[in-house]
Amino acid sequence: MSLVQSVDHVALLPAYLAAGTAVLVLLADLLVARAGVTVAVAAVGSAATALGATLAGAGGERRSFCVGPDCSWVYGGRAALVAVVFALLTLGVLAISGPLLRTGRTPVGEYCFLLACALTGGVVLGAAGDLITLIVAVETLTLPLYVLVGLRRASRAGAEAAVTFFVVSVVATTVTLLGAALLYAVTGRLHLDALGATFAAGADDRLDLPLTTVAVALVVAGLAFKVAAVPFHAWAPATYDGAPLPVAAYLSTASKLGGVVALLAVVQRALPATTTGPVLALLAVLTMTVGNLVALRQRRTVRLLAWSSVAQAGYILAPLGALALAGGRGVDARAGAYAAAVAYAVFFVLLELAAFAAVVALRPADGDGGTLDDLRGAARRHPWVGAAFALALIGLAGLPPGLAGLFAKVTVVRALVAGHAGWLALVVALNAVVGLAYYLRLAATLYAPSGPAPARPARSVVVALGVATALAVLLGFAPQLVLDVAAR
């Protein structure tokens, strides 16, 4: 067999564009040294990455870095969807970062460069075909976020949040690497499809060793950190609250999406569902329950959104947890579970970005999220911003007219029922009812009769809020489109 690797440059185009954006941002900051030009280069590069990802994925699945049947880069419809969503999230975060960057406390060049680096990791993550590429992509996505969290000058809260995030993340990465090493020791495989074929064959006695179960558990536990799943969630509320609001928005959306994509890749293609299914089902139940119950007691806006995002992670993990029961129910049940997880993640990140954009619009430049009382009556003074914020909250709760959130929850429940995990569907439904309490409370606070006068929203933030809300609404009317792409 030839050891020469095949390289498909069209499949690699989105990664080239994302990495090129990071390089161009550095050059623009060095040679031009104007904040507006630097931000414009980052924005244009993100838009070009989204366009390139769409074009590269239009011709069907493409593979690169292949030796025989094993490929390290598999670019299809789902990888294109992930790349486009990451690019749009980066554009949205750049738009809502205007007030923060204009204060002068955050260096613009470094900020845009780190966002572009994180974008590169997200693009690579969607197409990763082996464990090494997957873990490197996750770390490329995560490492810039350590610095972004603590990038504000003279911010003690930001420094504490960055250290917390860094320490816990390093431990999670170590656990993932140990699990991957043990998997390689047991199977001699690194490519995801080859690992899946090895476990499916089940002919080797080594696959029944306790070491194999430990390896699978370590990989799942390490990646569960990225989605802030219980008991790997403690870093999220403190980190979100200490980070600048736009960075908290990126953490809550892009970082969580990256964890979902990584978990989905190893669960769908590499690891045995009979082992991962019960573990993920337990994580899903604990995550959605703890997240919702603790969110009920929150009085700070960002902490409430952080705990609600923990609960949302539980809803995303639920279809993956049903795979053990769906394993004997046919390909359609398994495909439905995978597509439901991806579709829910896409709808969630759009609604979450809209919610954070609204908080940025209603709070002072370079300020934190404040308390719920600080937003009292904000919708009366800024009706359009308040209406978009309320719509995002209602969508996260899964109520009409937030059709995107409603469809996402219905899709998850339907996938669980199809996978004969009715008990898990019941837990999702009960937790969704609990979540109504704090989402509707915050929405009602926006329309309360009195409160402090909110800051005048920046134009770029209002535009980002409008676009994110409009995308969520439009996709709510065409949900099958997301499911079809996610299933590819």
PDB file of N, CA, C and O in Angstrom, residues 24 40 45 136 147 208 211 226 230 283 349 366 439:
ATOM      1  N   LEU A  24      -3.531  37.830   8.201  1.00  0.00           N
ATOM      2  CA  LEU A  24      -3.811  39.165   7.670  1.00  0.00           C
ATOM      3  C   LEU A  24      -4.138  40.161   8.779  1.00  0.00           C
ATOM      4  O   LEU A  24      -3.788  41.344   8.687  1.00  0.00           O
ATOM      5  N   ALA A  40     -12.042  45.424  10.314  1.00  0.00           N
ATOM      6  CA  ALA A  40     -12.602  45.171   8.985  1.00  0.00           C
ATOM      7  C   ALA A  40     -11.959  43.949   8.336  1.00  0.00           C
ATOM      8  O   ALA A  40     -12.644  43.135   7.697  1.00  0.00           O
ATOM      9  N   GLY A  45     -12.502  38.552   6.488  1.00  0.00           N
ATOM     10  CA  GLY A  45     -11.961  37.190   6.500  1.00  0.00           C
ATOM     11  C   GLY A  45     -12.967  36.179   7.016  1.00  0.00           C
ATOM     12  O   GLY A  45     -13.073  35.062   6.482  1.00  0.00           O
ATOM     13  N   VAL A 136      -6.238  18.520  18.489  1.00  0.00           N
ATOM     14  CA  VAL A 136      -5.528  19.746  18.128  1.00  0.00           C
ATOM     15  C   VAL A 136      -6.514  20.848  17.763  1.00  0.00           C
ATOM     16  O   VAL A 136      -6.344  22.020  18.144  1.00  0.00           O
ATOM     17  N   VAL A 147      -6.776  33.667  26.758  1.00  0.00           N
ATOM     18  CA  VAL A 147      -6.228  35.023  26.705  1.00  0.00           C
ATOM     19  C   VAL A 147      -7.347  36.046  26.552  1.00  0.00           C
ATOM     20  O   VAL A 147      -7.324  37.106  27.174  1.00  0.00           O
ATOM     21  N   ASP A 208     -12.582  -6.087  25.113  1.00  0.00           N
ATOM     22  CA  ASP A 208     -13.395  -6.362  26.296  1.00  0.00           C
ATOM     23  C   ASP A 208     -12.655  -6.055  27.589  1.00  0.00           C
ATOM     24  O   ASP A 208     -13.202  -6.267  28.673  1.00  0.00           O
ATOM     25  N   LEU A 211      -9.547  -1.742  30.512  1.00  0.00           N
ATOM     26  CA  LEU A 211      -8.785  -0.606  30.014  1.00  0.00           C
ATOM     27  C   LEU A 211      -9.516   0.104  28.883  1.00  0.00           C
ATOM     28  O   LEU A 211      -9.471   1.340  28.776  1.00  0.00           O
ATOM     29  N   LYS A 226     -15.929  20.716  27.563  1.00  0.00           N
ATOM     30  CA  LYS A 226     -16.099  21.786  26.585  1.00  0.00           C
ATOM     31  C   LYS A 226     -17.546  22.251  26.477  1.00  0.00           C
ATOM     32  O   LYS A 226     -17.802  23.395  26.107  1.00  0.00           O
ATOM     33  N   VAL A 230     -22.331  18.750  33.582  1.00  0.00           N
ATOM     34  CA  VAL A 230     -22.127  18.357  34.979  1.00  0.00           C
ATOM     35  C   VAL A 230     -21.459  16.977  34.990  1.00  0.00           C
ATOM     36  O   VAL A 230     -21.879  16.083  34.240  1.00  0.00           O
ATOM     37  N   LEU A 283     -25.113  12.041  32.069  1.00  0.00           N
ATOM     38  CA  LEU A 283     -24.617  13.419  32.015  1.00  0.00           C
ATOM     39  C   LEU A 283     -25.718  14.384  31.573  1.00  0.00           C
ATOM     40  O   LEU A 283     -25.836  15.485  32.113  1.00  0.00           O
ATOM     41  N   VAL A 349     -27.044  28.279  19.612  1.00  0.00           N
ATOM     42  CA  VAL A 349     -25.996  29.292  19.548  1.00  0.00           C
ATOM     43  C   VAL A 349     -26.517  30.597  18.937  1.00  0.00           C
ATOM     44  O   VAL A 349     -26.094  31.684  19.339  1.00  0.00           O
ATOM     45  N   ASP A 366     -17.914  48.337  28.023  1.00  0.00           N
ATOM     46  CA  ASP A 366     -16.894  47.741  28.876  1.00  0.00           C
ATOM     47  C   ASP A 366     -17.449  47.362  30.253  1.00  0.00           C
ATOM     48  O   ASP A 366     -16.694  47.066  31.166  1.00  0.00           O
ATOM     49  N   TYR A 439     -36.573  32.129  32.441  1.00  0.00           N
ATOM     50  CA  TYR A 439     -36.599  32.844  31.166  1.00  0.00           C
ATOM     51  C   TYR A 439     -37.730  33.871  31.134  1.00  0.00           C
ATOM     52  O   TYR A 439     -37.543  35.032  30.736  1.00  0.00           O
TER      53      TYR A 439
END
